[in-house]
């Protein structure tokens, strides 16, 4: 059969990362690959208990279609959850999504036409790049430094686009413990970013899965809060702070935007399951979310410390890395002449895996970079794995 595929289908590609992560299943392998939470943190017994309770008490709702925007109880729970982290919202400003990836998909559908300019940090989240590329976006990368995106460069790009009569549909940023770099945007950067976005009339998309995972106790104000909820769209998810299995997230934005998002979501999946929303709403209502986040921080903080110490101990002098204060990732930069994809199989022979850096760059640069995840492996494996990685890198150097 000669299938007449859509134009969009030509813009989807198999993730290079998924292909190479197949190798991580090899016995004896230590993987710093995926961005997975530590499964020992999953509150399995309590979720089982709440599931039974929801079915018994509200099964008629849980197993029914629900409102596209989300279950009332879930929206209320999210308002309280966000308030704890300094972010004020109202029910009208939230739409539940089937996790952040759906949020990214909805925003791509809502804002991007073929050739629409958008601006993003480089490196940035691969799943975002995939969603925007599929929509046909013309992506403009802005280099990321230790304090956030290069704002002088951003200003220049915005000015150049304006001179061409083109306005970016949005600026996509991950201000807290960024995926893949682990970098957090400083407060002064956040403020200047908002000023620049306002000056050029461009919307900010703030993707924020890691914000709650601060290992220092300090959580910087979100762009959403700093902007007074104007001109910022925030994407949130439970995937990293709780678990990804229920695929639960939400979008926060001005009412008029949420209205559009809700209409769009109706055509995408009608609603996120009421069943899982009612379970998580009860979990949050019991105050268990806060405890889960604290447990995750207690689990990941020593893992980060162990990975930084192992890098310091084992890595050759011409390898550098980011020093995050939260989240799940460390970003390594190797000498320019090394391509982390080319050396991947050599490294795999040392029974250790990472994620290559190039797919995180919308301009396909960054061949000498790689991402390490520390939330999933145990502390013992972190030290052993970094020693193996350093030895493999030394071999290729
Ligand atoms: C920055 C960022 N956004 C969105 C996502 C998607 O997460 P999910 O769809 O599980 O909520 C991820 C996952 O790694 C991420 O790192």
XYZ file of C-alpha atoms and ligand atoms in Angstrom:
413
model
C 0.000 0.000 0.000
C 1.252 3.447 -0.896
C 0.408 5.453 2.230
C -0.118 9.176 1.664
C 1.518 10.517 4.806
C 1.153 14.130 5.964
C 3.874 16.749 5.623
C 4.302 16.687 9.388
C 5.146 12.996 9.310
C 8.286 13.893 7.333
C 9.463 16.044 10.212
C 9.391 13.295 12.827
C 12.569 11.382 13.408
C 13.636 8.437 15.513
C 15.391 9.708 18.606
C 19.116 8.999 18.347
C 19.098 8.816 22.099
C 16.501 6.048 22.271
C 18.565 4.086 19.764
C 21.766 4.314 21.749
C 20.083 3.816 25.090
C 19.259 0.273 23.943
C 22.850 -0.511 24.865
C 22.203 0.401 28.467
C 20.314 -2.897 28.913
C 23.583 -4.820 28.544
C 24.315 -6.814 31.753
C 26.757 -5.057 34.079
C 26.122 -1.660 32.493
C 26.015 1.462 34.674
C 23.716 3.942 32.951
C 23.714 7.682 33.469
C 21.349 7.848 30.503
C 17.623 8.460 31.069
C 16.131 11.212 33.231
C 14.439 8.726 35.522
C 13.457 9.294 39.148
C 14.740 6.775 41.704
C 11.935 4.164 41.871
C 12.635 3.503 45.570
C 10.874 6.857 46.140
C 7.586 5.795 44.543
C 4.841 5.725 47.224
C 3.430 2.441 45.936
C 1.491 1.315 49.032
C -0.166 4.667 49.606
C -1.112 5.048 45.948
C -2.617 1.530 46.090
C -4.618 2.490 49.171
C -5.818 5.800 47.675
C -6.730 4.045 44.423
C -9.022 1.668 46.332
C -10.572 4.564 48.216
C -11.159 6.634 45.057
C -12.768 3.667 43.327
C -15.029 2.881 46.276
C -16.047 6.442 47.058
C -15.927 8.139 43.645
C -15.762 5.332 41.112
C -18.709 6.852 39.238
C -16.551 9.965 38.583
C -13.161 8.291 38.321
C -14.214 5.945 35.527
C -16.224 8.545 33.611
C -15.153 11.160 31.031
C -14.160 14.344 32.830
C -13.934 18.054 32.065
C -11.187 18.885 29.531
C -9.685 21.531 31.791
C -9.388 19.051 34.660
C -11.215 17.725 37.721
C -12.257 20.417 40.178
C -10.446 18.611 43.042
C -7.240 18.411 41.064
C -7.314 22.079 40.091
C -7.863 23.036 43.742
C -4.997 20.763 44.847
C -2.659 22.293 42.275
C -3.473 25.842 43.352
C -2.476 24.873 46.910
C 0.650 23.025 45.722
C 1.864 25.963 43.652
C 1.110 28.402 46.438
C 3.577 26.492 48.667
C 6.285 27.321 46.143
C 5.342 30.983 45.899
C 3.274 30.786 42.715
C -0.246 32.244 42.860
C -2.811 30.946 40.382
C -6.548 30.644 39.977
C -8.622 27.777 38.614
C -9.192 29.712 35.408
C -5.425 29.899 34.845
C -4.795 26.119 34.876
C -5.386 23.276 32.442
C -4.435 19.715 33.376
C -2.333 17.922 30.750
C -1.188 14.371 30.203
C 2.236 15.480 31.463
C 4.493 18.251 30.245
C 5.213 16.613 26.928
C 1.552 17.103 26.056
C 1.878 20.685 27.280
C 4.727 21.215 24.829
C 2.705 19.585 22.061
C -0.314 21.807 22.772
C 1.848 24.942 22.761
C 3.464 23.875 19.486
C -0.018 23.412 17.976
C -1.236 26.692 19.403
C 1.645 28.965 18.423
C 3.763 27.498 15.628
C 3.088 27.638 11.902
C 5.572 26.334 9.391
C 8.603 28.654 9.534
C 7.508 30.524 12.694
C 10.541 31.788 14.586
C 10.972 30.691 18.191
C 13.938 31.283 20.487
C 15.409 28.800 22.951
C 18.379 28.079 25.177
C 21.117 25.960 23.652
C 21.334 23.229 24.818
C 17.665 22.658 25.619
C 15.218 19.826 26.325
C 15.218 17.326 23.479
C 11.466 16.598 23.713
C 10.789 20.323 23.303
C 13.029 20.508 20.249
C 11.211 17.483 18.786
C 7.759 18.993 19.331
C 8.776 22.372 17.890
C 10.633 20.821 14.932
C 7.611 18.693 14.098
C 5.457 21.830 14.043
C 7.917 23.359 11.531
C 9.437 26.014 13.834
C 12.450 28.061 12.793
C 14.459 27.612 16.001
C 16.964 30.263 17.113
C 19.457 28.965 19.691
C 20.862 31.224 22.423
C 23.990 29.937 24.191
C 23.540 28.991 27.825
C 26.082 30.176 30.420
C 26.437 29.307 34.117
C 23.947 32.081 35.040
C 21.388 31.388 32.307
C 20.946 32.200 28.622
C 23.223 34.817 27.064
C 20.886 37.814 27.247
C 23.034 40.096 25.090
C 22.831 37.476 22.379
C 19.079 37.146 22.966
C 18.650 40.901 22.570
C 20.586 40.810 19.319
C 18.492 37.934 17.944
C 15.252 39.701 18.922
C 16.496 42.921 17.315
C 17.565 41.133 14.109
C 14.244 39.320 13.833
C 12.387 42.581 14.423
C 14.401 44.228 11.649
C 13.168 41.431 9.350
C 9.585 42.060 10.484
C 9.481 38.726 12.273
C 8.376 38.258 15.875
C 9.222 35.016 17.690
C 6.116 33.135 18.738
C 7.774 32.497 22.107
C 11.052 32.181 23.995
C 11.367 28.688 25.498
C 13.344 28.458 28.742
C 13.884 25.993 31.595
C 15.030 28.356 34.363
C 15.497 25.823 37.192
C 18.070 22.980 37.080
C 17.741 22.862 33.340
C 17.538 19.652 31.332
C 20.161 18.843 30.079
C 22.654 21.261 31.683
C 21.565 21.413 35.347
C 21.999 25.214 35.152
C 19.729 27.605 37.087
C 19.012 31.093 35.786
C 19.961 33.776 38.344
C 17.376 36.214 39.668
C 18.873 39.193 37.833
C 18.814 37.168 34.597
C 15.165 36.302 35.153
C 14.315 39.957 35.645
C 16.193 41.102 32.559
C 14.716 38.263 30.500
C 11.202 39.394 31.435
C 12.098 43.006 30.555
C 13.478 41.973 27.167
C 10.478 39.750 26.403
C 8.165 42.673 27.280
C 10.182 45.154 25.252
C 9.892 42.981 22.145
C 6.355 41.781 22.928
C 7.331 38.106 23.024
C 5.722 35.399 25.185
C 7.913 33.383 27.568
C 7.343 29.639 27.898
C 8.718 28.537 31.268
C 9.125 24.755 31.399
C 9.541 23.857 35.029
C 9.670 20.156 35.955
C 12.621 20.424 38.370
C 11.892 23.650 40.266
C 10.870 21.909 43.507
C 14.074 19.811 43.562
C 16.306 22.439 45.181
C 19.132 20.984 47.280
C 20.046 24.301 48.933
C 16.652 25.239 50.342
C 16.557 28.257 48.057
C 13.915 28.375 45.329
C 14.141 31.418 43.072
C 10.902 33.123 42.022
C 9.467 31.715 38.819
C 9.096 33.813 35.679
C 5.354 33.340 36.133
C 5.455 35.084 39.516
C 8.043 37.714 38.576
C 5.949 38.750 35.584
C 2.749 38.949 37.620
C 1.304 36.168 35.464
C 1.406 38.280 32.304
C 3.057 37.070 29.111
C 4.352 33.854 30.695
C 3.096 30.306 30.107
C 4.333 27.794 32.647
C 4.520 24.030 32.134
C 4.465 21.799 35.190
C 4.567 18.034 35.764
C 4.646 15.425 38.523
C 7.063 13.256 36.514
C 10.248 14.337 38.266
C 9.066 15.264 41.753
C 6.753 12.269 42.237
C 6.559 9.724 39.413
C 6.040 9.806 35.638
C 3.785 6.731 35.407
C 0.471 8.581 35.720
C 1.465 11.090 33.023
C 0.114 14.056 34.952
C 1.028 17.673 34.387
C -0.534 21.095 33.991
C -0.235 24.386 32.119
C -0.507 27.731 33.885
C -1.271 30.824 31.794
C -3.539 33.821 31.450
C -7.213 32.886 31.221
C -7.476 33.700 27.508
C -4.586 31.344 26.701
C -6.012 28.570 28.891
C -9.275 28.949 27.020
C -7.492 28.208 23.755
C -5.469 25.376 25.304
C -8.674 23.738 26.576
C -10.329 23.941 23.149
C -7.236 22.455 21.563
C -6.893 19.678 24.134
C -10.494 18.699 23.451
C -9.488 17.751 19.926
C -6.352 15.983 21.136
C -7.565 13.657 23.911
C -10.877 15.020 25.308
C -9.496 14.919 28.856
C -6.686 13.611 31.035
C -8.044 10.565 32.961
C -10.255 11.572 35.899
C -9.134 8.409 37.671
C -5.495 9.453 38.013
C -6.420 13.073 38.729
C -8.590 12.069 41.695
C -5.830 9.822 43.068
C -3.196 12.551 42.899
C -5.584 15.201 44.211
C -6.146 13.054 47.325
C -2.374 12.503 47.672
C -1.765 16.268 47.599
C -4.723 16.985 49.907
C -3.159 14.695 52.534
C 0.002 16.817 52.468
C 1.989 13.903 51.078
C 3.309 15.781 48.050
C 5.499 18.025 50.180
C 6.905 14.944 51.961
C 7.580 13.195 48.660
C 9.510 16.219 47.415
C 11.533 16.352 50.638
C 12.344 12.634 50.333
C 13.419 13.112 46.707
C 15.708 15.983 47.729
C 17.225 13.890 50.544
C 17.795 11.055 48.051
C 19.248 13.137 45.190
C 21.391 15.624 47.120
C 23.993 13.003 48.183
C 23.920 11.475 44.702
C 24.796 14.816 43.145
C 27.546 15.286 45.714
C 28.904 11.816 44.940
C 28.900 12.450 41.208
C 30.636 15.818 41.530
C 33.257 14.269 43.844
C 33.810 11.356 41.439
C 34.187 13.729 38.478
C 36.716 15.773 40.444
C 38.612 12.621 41.390
C 38.635 10.763 38.073
C 38.196 13.107 35.084
C 41.134 14.270 32.963
C 42.003 17.965 33.307
C 40.541 19.105 29.966
C 37.017 17.898 30.739
C 34.696 20.460 32.399
C 31.190 20.150 33.865
C 28.303 22.161 35.301
C 27.847 22.293 39.080
C 24.080 22.186 39.685
C 22.335 22.848 42.990
C 19.263 20.737 42.244
C 17.464 18.668 39.617
C 18.791 15.496 38.015
C 21.590 16.272 35.535
C 25.229 17.271 35.120
C 26.522 18.489 31.750
C 30.015 17.600 30.567
C 32.095 19.397 27.945
C 34.998 17.493 26.385
C 37.775 18.941 24.219
C 36.420 20.222 20.850
C 38.056 17.441 18.846
C 36.067 14.714 20.627
C 32.625 13.743 19.331
C 30.636 12.066 22.115
C 28.605 10.096 19.571
C 31.716 8.734 17.879
C 33.241 7.595 21.163
C 29.957 6.207 22.499
C 30.634 2.577 21.531
C 34.140 2.715 23.033
C 32.648 4.015 26.255
C 29.936 1.319 26.191
C 32.710 -1.288 26.131
C 33.699 0.070 29.554
C 30.129 -0.759 30.685
C 28.991 2.792 31.284
C 26.496 4.934 29.318
C 25.609 8.600 28.965
C 23.440 10.676 26.650
C 25.166 12.398 23.727
C 24.883 16.203 23.677
C 24.205 17.057 20.028
C 20.429 16.239 19.977
C 19.916 18.836 22.738
C 21.073 21.568 20.337
C 18.514 22.777 17.797
C 21.407 23.796 15.497
C 23.034 20.337 15.818
C 26.142 21.776 17.485
C 27.519 20.502 20.818
C 29.176 17.344 19.445
C 31.714 17.433 22.292
C 29.096 17.491 25.080
C 27.213 14.850 27.028
C 24.591 14.606 29.775
C 24.864 12.567 32.962
C 21.884 11.651 35.140
C 22.469 11.054 38.837
C 18.925 10.544 40.180
C 18.530 6.922 39.002
C 21.832 5.116 39.760
C 22.854 4.260 43.339
C 25.700 6.173 45.009
C 27.994 3.128 44.718
C 27.307 2.895 41.009
C 27.884 6.618 40.558
C 31.484 6.437 41.748
C 32.253 3.217 39.837
C 30.546 4.499 36.680
C 32.358 7.836 36.646
C 35.665 6.029 37.138
C 34.859 3.854 34.085
C 33.750 6.880 32.055
C 36.903 8.817 32.939
C 39.063 5.853 31.985
C 37.217 5.507 28.632
C 37.593 9.234 27.926
C 41.280 9.072 28.825
C 41.650 6.200 26.311
C 40.135 8.222 23.480
C 42.030 11.379 24.417
C 12.399 20.192 30.621
C 11.426 19.069 30.442
N 10.197 19.334 29.994
C 9.293 18.363 29.827
C 9.598 17.045 30.105
C 8.542 16.007 29.854
O 8.173 15.387 31.022
P 6.766 14.696 31.221
O 6.089 14.606 29.908
O 7.065 13.369 31.809
O 6.027 15.583 32.168
C 10.879 16.712 30.567
C 11.256 15.319 30.801
O 12.390 14.939 30.912
C 11.814 17.756 30.761
O 13.045 17.533 31.215
